[in-house]
Short mmCIF file of C-alpha atoms and ligand atoms in Angstrom, two decimals:
data_model
loop_
_atom_site.label_atom_id
_atom_site.label_comp_id
_atom_site.label_asym_id
_atom_site.label_seq_id
_atom_site.Cartn_x
_atom_site.Cartn_y
_atom_site.Cartn_z
CA MET A 8 -24.97 3.35 7.27
CA LYS A 9 -24.61 6.35 4.99
CA THR A 10 -21.01 7.23 4.10
CA ARG A 11 -20.41 10.98 3.95
CA VAL A 12 -17.71 12.42 1.73
CA ILE A 13 -16.21 15.80 2.67
CA LYS A 14 -13.90 17.48 0.19
CA VAL A 15 -10.83 19.07 1.74
CA ASP A 16 -7.99 21.11 0.31
CA SER A 17 -4.89 18.89 0.49
CA GLU A 18 -2.62 21.90 1.08
CA LYS A 19 -4.83 23.94 3.41
CA PRO A 20 -7.52 21.69 4.89
CA ASP A 21 -10.58 23.46 6.26
CA PRO A 22 -10.31 23.31 10.09
CA GLU A 23 -14.07 22.74 10.40
CA ALA A 24 -13.93 19.61 8.27
CA ILE A 25 -10.93 18.35 10.23
CA ALA A 26 -12.67 19.09 13.54
CA GLU A 27 -15.71 17.10 12.45
CA ALA A 28 -13.56 14.13 11.40
CA ALA A 29 -11.52 14.31 14.62
CA ALA A 30 -14.71 14.34 16.71
CA ALA A 31 -16.02 11.32 14.79
CA LEU A 32 -12.79 9.43 15.50
CA LYS A 33 -12.96 10.24 19.20
CA GLU A 34 -16.57 8.99 19.28
CA GLY A 35 -15.39 5.61 17.96
CA LYS A 36 -16.43 6.12 14.32
CA LEU A 37 -14.50 5.15 11.18
CA VAL A 38 -12.95 7.93 9.09
CA ALA A 39 -11.05 7.40 5.83
CA PHE A 40 -8.42 10.04 5.11
CA PRO A 41 -5.63 10.70 2.63
CA THR A 42 -2.00 10.14 3.56
CA GLU A 43 0.98 10.77 1.30
CA THR A 44 1.10 7.01 0.51
CA VAL A 45 -2.49 5.71 0.17
CA TYR A 46 -5.85 6.42 1.86
CA GLY A 47 -6.11 5.04 5.39
CA LEU A 48 -9.18 3.83 7.28
CA GLY A 49 -8.83 5.35 10.74
CA ALA A 50 -10.23 4.49 14.17
CA HIS A 51 -9.27 5.55 17.73
CA ALA A 52 -6.37 3.15 18.34
CA LEU A 53 -6.92 2.86 22.11
CA ASP A 54 -10.65 2.03 21.76
CA PRO A 55 -11.01 -1.70 21.00
CA GLN A 56 -14.66 -1.33 19.91
CA ALA A 57 -13.70 1.28 17.35
CA VAL A 58 -10.78 -0.83 16.12
CA GLN A 59 -13.05 -3.87 15.73
CA LYS A 60 -15.12 -1.85 13.24
CA ILE A 61 -12.07 -1.58 10.95
CA PHE A 62 -11.80 -5.37 10.72
CA ASP A 63 -15.55 -5.67 10.07
CA ALA A 64 -15.69 -2.96 7.39
CA LYS A 65 -12.66 -4.29 5.51
CA GLU A 66 -13.46 -7.98 6.12
CA ARG A 67 -9.87 -8.18 7.29
CA PRO A 68 -8.71 -11.25 9.23
CA ALA A 69 -7.96 -10.50 12.89
CA THR A 70 -4.49 -12.02 12.38
CA ASP A 71 -3.39 -8.99 10.33
CA PRO A 72 -2.08 -6.19 12.63
CA LEU A 73 -2.75 -2.48 12.01
CA ILE A 74 -0.38 0.48 11.76
CA VAL A 75 -0.91 3.14 14.44
CA HIS A 76 -0.63 6.70 13.13
CA ILE A 77 0.67 9.50 15.33
CA ALA A 78 1.16 13.25 14.84
CA HIS A 79 4.85 13.33 15.74
CA ILE A 80 7.71 11.46 17.39
CA GLY A 81 6.65 12.80 20.81
CA GLN A 82 3.66 10.42 20.73
CA VAL A 83 5.78 7.27 20.38
CA ASN A 84 5.87 6.82 24.17
CA GLN A 85 2.08 6.56 24.31
CA CYS A 86 2.23 3.32 22.32
CA ALA A 87 5.74 1.84 22.48
CA MET A 88 8.36 0.99 25.11
CA GLY A 89 11.41 2.96 24.06
CA MET A 90 13.12 3.37 20.73
CA PRO A 91 16.51 1.91 19.78
CA ALA A 92 19.04 4.43 18.42
CA GLY A 93 18.61 3.24 14.80
CA ALA A 94 14.84 3.64 14.97
CA ARG A 95 15.18 7.11 16.45
CA LYS A 96 17.58 8.12 13.68
CA LEU A 97 15.14 6.93 11.00
CA ALA A 98 12.18 8.64 12.67
CA LEU A 99 14.07 11.93 13.03
CA THR A 100 15.06 11.79 9.35
CA PHE A 101 12.01 10.36 7.59
CA TRP A 102 9.07 11.42 9.78
CA ALA A 103 6.72 12.90 8.98
CA GLY A 104 6.75 10.57 5.97
CA PRO A 105 6.21 7.12 4.42
CA LEU A 106 8.07 5.10 7.05
CA THR A 107 6.59 2.69 9.62
CA ILE A 108 8.64 1.50 12.59
CA ILE A 109 7.85 -1.64 14.61
CA LEU A 110 8.68 -1.39 18.33
CA PRO A 111 7.79 -3.30 21.53
CA LYS A 112 4.24 -2.25 22.45
CA ARG A 113 2.84 -0.72 25.58
CA PRO A 114 -0.10 -2.47 27.30
CA ALA A 115 -2.32 0.57 26.53
CA VAL A 116 -2.44 -0.54 22.87
CA PRO A 117 -5.27 -3.10 22.54
CA ASP A 118 -4.26 -6.61 21.42
CA LEU A 119 -6.77 -6.27 18.61
CA VAL A 120 -4.60 -3.56 17.01
CA THR A 121 -1.48 -5.71 16.97
CA ALA A 122 -3.19 -9.06 16.30
CA GLY A 123 -1.94 -10.25 19.67
CA LEU A 124 1.72 -9.47 18.92
CA PRO A 125 3.93 -7.92 21.60
CA SER A 126 4.96 -5.23 19.09
CA VAL A 127 3.28 -2.20 17.52
CA ALA A 128 3.81 -0.55 14.11
CA LEU A 129 4.00 3.27 14.28
CA ARG A 130 4.00 5.92 11.57
CA ALA A 131 3.74 9.73 11.45
CA PRO A 132 2.29 10.60 8.03
CA SER A 133 3.29 13.84 6.27
CA HIS A 134 0.05 14.57 4.36
CA ARG A 135 -1.40 17.85 5.62
CA VAL A 136 -4.90 16.39 6.04
CA ALA A 137 -3.60 13.37 7.95
CA ARG A 138 -1.40 15.53 10.18
CA ALA A 139 -4.17 18.00 10.93
CA LEU A 140 -6.47 15.09 11.79
CA MET A 141 -3.93 13.42 14.12
CA GLU A 142 -3.19 16.71 15.82
CA MET A 143 -6.81 17.64 16.35
CA ALA A 144 -7.89 14.16 17.45
CA GLY A 145 -5.00 14.07 19.94
CA VAL A 146 -5.19 10.26 20.08
CA PRO A 147 -3.21 7.63 18.17
CA VAL A 148 -5.16 6.46 15.11
CA ALA A 149 -5.10 2.85 13.90
CA ALA A 150 -5.35 2.92 10.12
CA PRO A 151 -4.85 0.21 7.54
CA SER A 152 -5.21 1.03 3.86
CA ALA A 153 -8.87 1.90 3.18
CA ASN A 154 -9.64 -0.98 0.81
CA ARG A 155 -11.57 -4.23 1.23
CA PHE A 156 -9.18 -6.97 2.27
CA SER A 157 -6.99 -8.20 -0.64
CA ARG A 158 -8.03 -5.37 -3.00
CA PRO A 159 -5.39 -2.88 -4.21
CA SER A 160 -4.83 0.02 -1.81
CA PRO A 161 -6.89 3.16 -2.62
CA THR A 162 -5.11 6.21 -4.00
CA THR A 163 -8.30 8.29 -4.42
CA ALA A 164 -11.50 8.83 -2.41
CA ALA A 165 -13.40 7.20 -5.30
CA HIS A 166 -11.44 3.97 -4.72
CA VAL A 167 -12.40 4.10 -1.03
CA LEU A 168 -16.07 4.51 -1.94
CA GLU A 169 -15.83 1.63 -4.42
CA ASP A 170 -14.77 -0.71 -1.61
CA LEU A 171 -16.34 0.74 1.55
CA ASP A 172 -19.44 2.79 0.67
CA GLY A 173 -22.11 2.18 3.31
CA ARG A 174 -19.59 0.55 5.66
CA ILE A 175 -17.83 3.59 7.12
CA ASP A 176 -18.95 6.94 8.53
CA LEU A 177 -16.84 9.51 6.75
CA ILE A 178 -14.30 10.03 3.97
CA LEU A 179 -12.09 13.10 3.81
CA ASP A 180 -11.49 13.56 0.08
CA GLY A 181 -8.15 15.31 -0.39
CA GLY A 182 -7.60 14.23 -3.99
CA ALA A 183 -5.15 11.63 -5.30
CA THR A 184 -2.30 10.58 -3.02
CA ASN A 185 1.21 11.56 -3.98
CA ILE A 186 3.37 8.45 -3.50
CA GLY A 187 0.76 5.83 -4.38
CA LEU A 188 2.41 2.87 -2.58
CA GLU A 189 2.30 2.07 1.12
CA SER A 190 4.98 3.00 3.64
CA THR A 191 8.21 1.09 4.16
CA ILE A 192 8.01 -1.05 7.31
CA VAL A 193 11.16 -1.54 9.41
CA ASP A 194 11.04 -3.97 12.34
CA PHE A 195 13.23 -2.94 15.28
CA THR A 196 12.09 -5.75 17.60
CA VAL A 197 14.70 -8.03 16.00
CA ASP A 198 18.47 -7.64 15.75
CA PRO A 199 19.54 -6.72 13.15
CA PRO A 200 16.45 -4.70 12.13
CA VAL A 201 14.53 -6.07 9.14
CA ILE A 202 12.65 -4.31 6.34
CA ARG A 203 9.30 -6.14 6.38
CA ARG A 204 7.78 -4.25 3.45
CA PRO A 205 9.53 -2.10 0.82
CA GLY A 206 7.75 1.22 0.21
CA GLY A 207 7.97 4.99 -0.05
CA ILE A 208 11.41 5.19 1.64
CA THR A 209 13.95 3.04 -0.20
CA PHE A 210 16.26 0.37 1.20
CA GLU A 211 19.18 2.54 0.08
CA GLN A 212 17.90 5.52 2.12
CA ILE A 213 17.45 3.38 5.24
CA HIS A 214 20.74 1.56 4.78
CA SER A 215 22.65 4.85 4.66
CA LEU A 216 21.53 5.61 8.24
CA VAL A 217 21.23 2.09 9.65
CA PRO A 218 23.91 0.03 7.87
CA GLU A 219 23.03 -3.17 9.77
CA VAL A 220 19.47 -3.27 8.35
CA VAL A 221 18.57 -6.35 6.29
CA GLN A 222 15.85 -6.97 3.73
CA ALA A 223 13.37 -9.76 4.47
CA THR A 224 14.29 -12.71 2.29
CA GLY A 225 11.74 -13.86 -0.28
CA GLN A 226 9.49 -10.87 0.30
CA GLY A 227 5.89 -11.96 0.05
CA SER A 228 6.67 -15.67 0.49
CA GLU A 229 4.64 -17.92 2.78
CA ALA A 230 7.64 -18.27 5.12
CA ASP A 231 7.70 -14.52 5.45
CA ALA A 232 3.99 -14.41 6.12
CA GLN A 233 4.66 -16.19 9.40
CA LEU A 234 7.41 -13.73 10.40
CA ALA A 235 5.42 -10.66 9.41
CA PRO A 236 1.75 -11.36 9.89
CA GLY A 237 -0.36 -9.69 7.25
CA GLN A 238 2.38 -9.80 4.66
CA LEU A 239 0.49 -12.54 2.85
CA THR A 240 1.62 -13.32 -0.67
CA ARG A 241 -1.91 -13.00 -1.97
CA HIS A 242 -2.53 -9.33 -1.47
CA TYR A 243 -3.63 -6.60 -3.82
CA ALA A 244 -5.34 -9.43 -5.66
CA PRO A 245 -7.20 -8.42 -8.81
CA ARG A 246 -10.25 -10.47 -9.85
CA ALA A 247 -8.53 -11.58 -13.07
CA PRO A 248 -5.39 -13.70 -12.48
CA LEU A 249 -2.29 -11.56 -12.98
CA THR A 250 0.98 -12.91 -14.38
CA LEU A 251 4.13 -10.89 -13.69
CA TYR A 252 6.88 -10.76 -16.32
CA ASP A 253 10.10 -10.05 -14.48
CA GLY A 254 13.45 -9.31 -16.11
CA PRO A 255 15.18 -6.84 -18.43
CA PRO A 256 12.71 -5.00 -20.72
CA GLU A 257 14.39 -6.14 -23.95
CA LEU A 258 13.58 -9.74 -22.96
CA VAL A 259 10.32 -9.19 -21.09
CA VAL A 260 8.50 -7.21 -23.79
CA PRO A 261 8.80 -9.75 -26.67
CA ARG A 262 7.88 -12.62 -24.36
CA LEU A 263 4.85 -10.82 -22.96
CA GLY A 264 3.83 -9.90 -26.53
CA ALA A 265 4.08 -13.51 -27.69
CA ASP A 266 1.94 -14.64 -24.74
CA VAL A 267 -0.68 -11.96 -25.53
CA ARG A 268 -0.93 -13.29 -29.10
CA THR A 269 -1.38 -16.87 -27.84
CA ALA A 270 -3.97 -15.92 -25.22
CA VAL A 271 -5.97 -13.86 -27.74
CA ALA A 272 -5.88 -16.76 -30.21
CA GLN A 273 -7.29 -18.97 -27.46
CA GLY A 274 -10.18 -16.56 -26.93
CA SER A 275 -9.04 -14.73 -23.79
CA ARG A 276 -9.60 -11.05 -23.14
CA VAL A 277 -6.18 -9.85 -22.08
CA GLY A 278 -5.28 -6.82 -19.96
CA ILE A 279 -1.74 -5.43 -20.15
CA LEU A 280 -0.37 -3.43 -17.21
CA ALA A 281 3.00 -1.97 -18.17
CA PRO A 282 5.01 1.25 -18.27
CA GLU A 283 4.43 3.44 -21.33
CA GLU A 284 7.65 2.40 -23.12
CA ASP A 285 6.60 -1.26 -23.02
CA LEU A 286 3.15 -0.48 -24.43
CA THR A 287 4.75 1.50 -27.26
CA ALA A 288 6.94 -1.50 -28.10
CA LEU A 289 3.87 -3.76 -28.00
CA ALA A 290 1.77 -1.44 -30.20
CA PRO A 291 1.90 -3.64 -33.35
CA ILE A 292 0.48 -6.61 -31.43
CA ILE A 293 -2.11 -4.49 -29.62
CA ALA A 294 -3.24 -2.91 -32.93
CA SER A 295 -3.39 -6.18 -34.88
CA THR A 296 -6.77 -7.35 -36.17
CA ALA A 297 -6.62 -10.50 -34.02
CA SER A 298 -6.51 -8.28 -30.93
CA ALA A 299 -9.51 -6.14 -31.87
CA GLY A 300 -11.74 -5.85 -28.78
CA ARG A 301 -9.68 -8.48 -26.97
CA VAL A 302 -6.85 -6.44 -25.49
CA GLU A 303 -7.12 -3.71 -22.85
CA VAL A 304 -4.02 -1.73 -21.95
CA ARG A 305 -3.32 0.48 -18.93
CA PRO A 306 0.03 2.20 -18.58
CA TYR A 307 1.45 2.77 -15.14
CA GLY A 308 3.86 5.66 -15.55
CA SER A 309 7.17 5.32 -17.30
CA ARG A 310 10.48 3.52 -16.89
CA ALA A 311 12.02 7.00 -17.03
CA ASP A 312 9.90 8.23 -14.08
CA VAL A 313 9.61 5.60 -11.35
CA GLU A 314 7.85 7.98 -8.97
CA ARG A 315 5.03 8.49 -11.43
CA ALA A 316 4.91 4.73 -12.00
CA ALA A 317 4.41 4.20 -8.26
CA ARG A 318 1.74 6.91 -8.13
CA GLU A 319 -0.25 5.38 -11.00
CA LEU A 320 0.15 1.65 -10.31
CA PHE A 321 -2.85 0.86 -8.08
CA ALA A 322 -5.33 3.00 -10.03
CA ALA A 323 -4.23 1.32 -13.29
CA LEU A 324 -4.60 -2.11 -11.70
CA ARG A 325 -8.09 -1.36 -10.34
CA ASP A 326 -9.18 0.12 -13.65
CA LEU A 327 -7.89 -2.78 -15.71
CA ASP A 328 -9.58 -5.27 -13.44
CA ALA A 329 -12.88 -3.38 -13.68
CA SER A 330 -12.71 -3.57 -17.49
CA GLY A 331 -13.62 -7.25 -17.22
CA VAL A 332 -10.52 -8.83 -18.79
CA SER A 333 -10.03 -12.54 -18.09
CA VAL A 334 -6.25 -12.41 -17.56
CA ILE A 335 -3.76 -9.65 -16.76
CA TYR A 336 -0.13 -9.61 -17.93
CA ALA A 337 2.10 -7.11 -16.15
CA SER A 338 5.73 -6.11 -16.56
CA SER A 339 7.91 -4.96 -13.65
CA ILE A 340 10.23 -1.99 -13.95
CA GLY A 341 13.37 -2.88 -12.01
CA ALA A 342 14.52 -4.11 -8.64
CA ASP A 343 16.20 -1.14 -6.97
CA GLY A 344 14.96 1.91 -5.08
CA LEU A 345 11.26 2.66 -5.41
CA ALA A 346 11.00 0.14 -8.28
CA SER A 347 11.58 -2.65 -5.75
CA ALA A 348 8.38 -1.58 -3.94
CA ILE A 349 6.46 -1.63 -7.24
CA ARG A 350 7.86 -5.09 -7.97
CA ASP A 351 6.87 -6.29 -4.49
CA ARG A 352 3.23 -5.19 -5.00
CA LEU A 353 3.08 -6.80 -8.45
CA MET A 354 4.52 -10.03 -7.04
CA ARG A 355 1.82 -10.11 -4.38
CA ALA A 356 -0.84 -9.43 -7.01
CA ALA A 357 0.62 -12.28 -9.09
CA ASP A 358 0.27 -14.76 -6.20
CA GLY A 359 3.07 -16.97 -7.55
CA ARG A 360 2.37 -16.50 -11.28
CA ILE A 361 5.79 -15.01 -12.00
CA LYS A 362 7.69 -15.52 -15.26
CA THR A 363 11.33 -14.66 -14.76
CA ILE A 364 12.76 -14.02 -18.20
CA VAL A 365 16.54 -14.46 -18.45
CA GLN A 366 18.97 -14.61 -21.37
CA GLU A 367 19.25 -18.23 -22.59
O1 TXA B 414 1.34 3.65 3.93
C1 TXA B 414 0.82 2.90 4.77
O2 TXA B 414 1.49 2.25 5.58
C2 TXA B 414 -0.70 2.83 4.79
C3 TXA B 414 -1.25 4.20 5.19
C4 TXA B 414 -2.72 4.20 5.38
O3 TXA B 414 -0.57 4.66 6.32
N1 TXA B 414 -1.16 1.82 5.68
C5 TXA B 414 -1.06 0.48 5.40
O4 TXA B 414 -1.63 -0.37 6.34
O5 TXA B 414 -0.52 0.05 4.40
P1 TXA B 414 -1.99 -1.90 6.05
O6 TXA B 414 -2.81 -2.37 7.17
O7 TXA B 414 -2.56 -2.03 4.72
O8 TXA B 414 -0.62 -2.64 6.19
C6 TXA B 414 -0.06 -2.77 7.47
C7 TXA B 414 0.84 -3.94 7.55
C8 TXA B 414 0.17 -5.21 8.01
O9 TXA B 414 -0.40 -5.94 6.97
C9 TXA B 414 1.34 -5.95 8.65
O10 TXA B 414 1.99 -6.70 7.68
C10 TXA B 414 2.25 -4.85 9.12
O11 TXA B 414 1.76 -3.66 8.59
N2 TXA B 414 2.24 -4.76 10.58
C11 TXA B 414 1.49 -3.98 11.37
N3 TXA B 414 1.79 -4.15 12.66
C12 TXA B 414 2.76 -5.08 12.71
C13 TXA B 414 3.51 -5.70 13.76
N4 TXA B 414 3.30 -5.40 15.03
N5 TXA B 414 4.42 -6.63 13.39
C14 TXA B 414 4.65 -6.94 12.10
N6 TXA B 414 3.99 -6.38 11.07
C15 TXA B 414 3.07 -5.47 11.37
MG1 MG B 415 -3.34 -2.81 3.09
#
């Protein structure tokens, strides 16, 4: 299959391009498109044959349910049985936007979409291209992130091509996505509601409207994986093993630096994924003669600008991995607000290799 790429203006998408993509979706084809979080790989959500193609193209296990994208809150009834007051409040406040809500599903939604679960995850994206596509298609669109299974989510059309060229029909290229991390998932099929995945809308924002909401304990743990299928620990996995250094920067940076020195001395090629301030502090080690040709660095934003850090994280991770390093050392940038979503993705990428650095 030849994958076509159509460039679209992210502010004012060409209606002809959108019409072509919408027609492809309705015919059961796969279309990748930008959302405000990451690129999604869309298929007609009520057409099981189309949905099956998503699992095939991504090599995604059938046990991992998909998010169904809709144009607006008025489409919820097509897919879900009612909406508790808290869910409605969140949808009215944060849709269109980076929030996914899990509700009891209607029989019309194929079991394939929800991996056999009695619930369905719904989201109304705010990106102009995504909205225009949903509106024109007029059908709910199942869309996971448009990456091969266990690769970092794509934030550009080039990332989508890297993973899915020749496997999907069409990519709408609307440039780099704005948020860079996936939506926040809140499960309203349990009482109290649970945040299954931290993301573009923070815990604090949700808590202010739904005070009873709780965060899933041990996010990314195996125990959690059973509660929230698809939330496997090993996710966003780079080819080189990634170790996450977690803790206050004044402790994390010297420890990470010492480990870089050791690894280089042992002959490793080390990649460092860290905010700009950390790389500045590590400059003497990176510039040392021992490190020559053995250390690759990729900044992801800045501690002073968490939104930019989120936007740049996945591209930096992909790029570092492609550079052929044998190990990756990454530092996290905090545990609150949007930083908690960054930390969650790095923890998944680390697959258990987490060094928590605390004051002795
Ligand atoms: O920002 C996003 O949410 C992006 C864009 C494309 O919208 N999509 C995305 O989809 O991140 P995906 O497939 O990569 O992640 C969806 C996750 C699944 O892995 C699963 O954990 C959860 O959503 N999920 C979906 N349906 C669920 C359900 N019924 N119950 C529990 N978890 C569910
Ligand atoms: Mg994904």
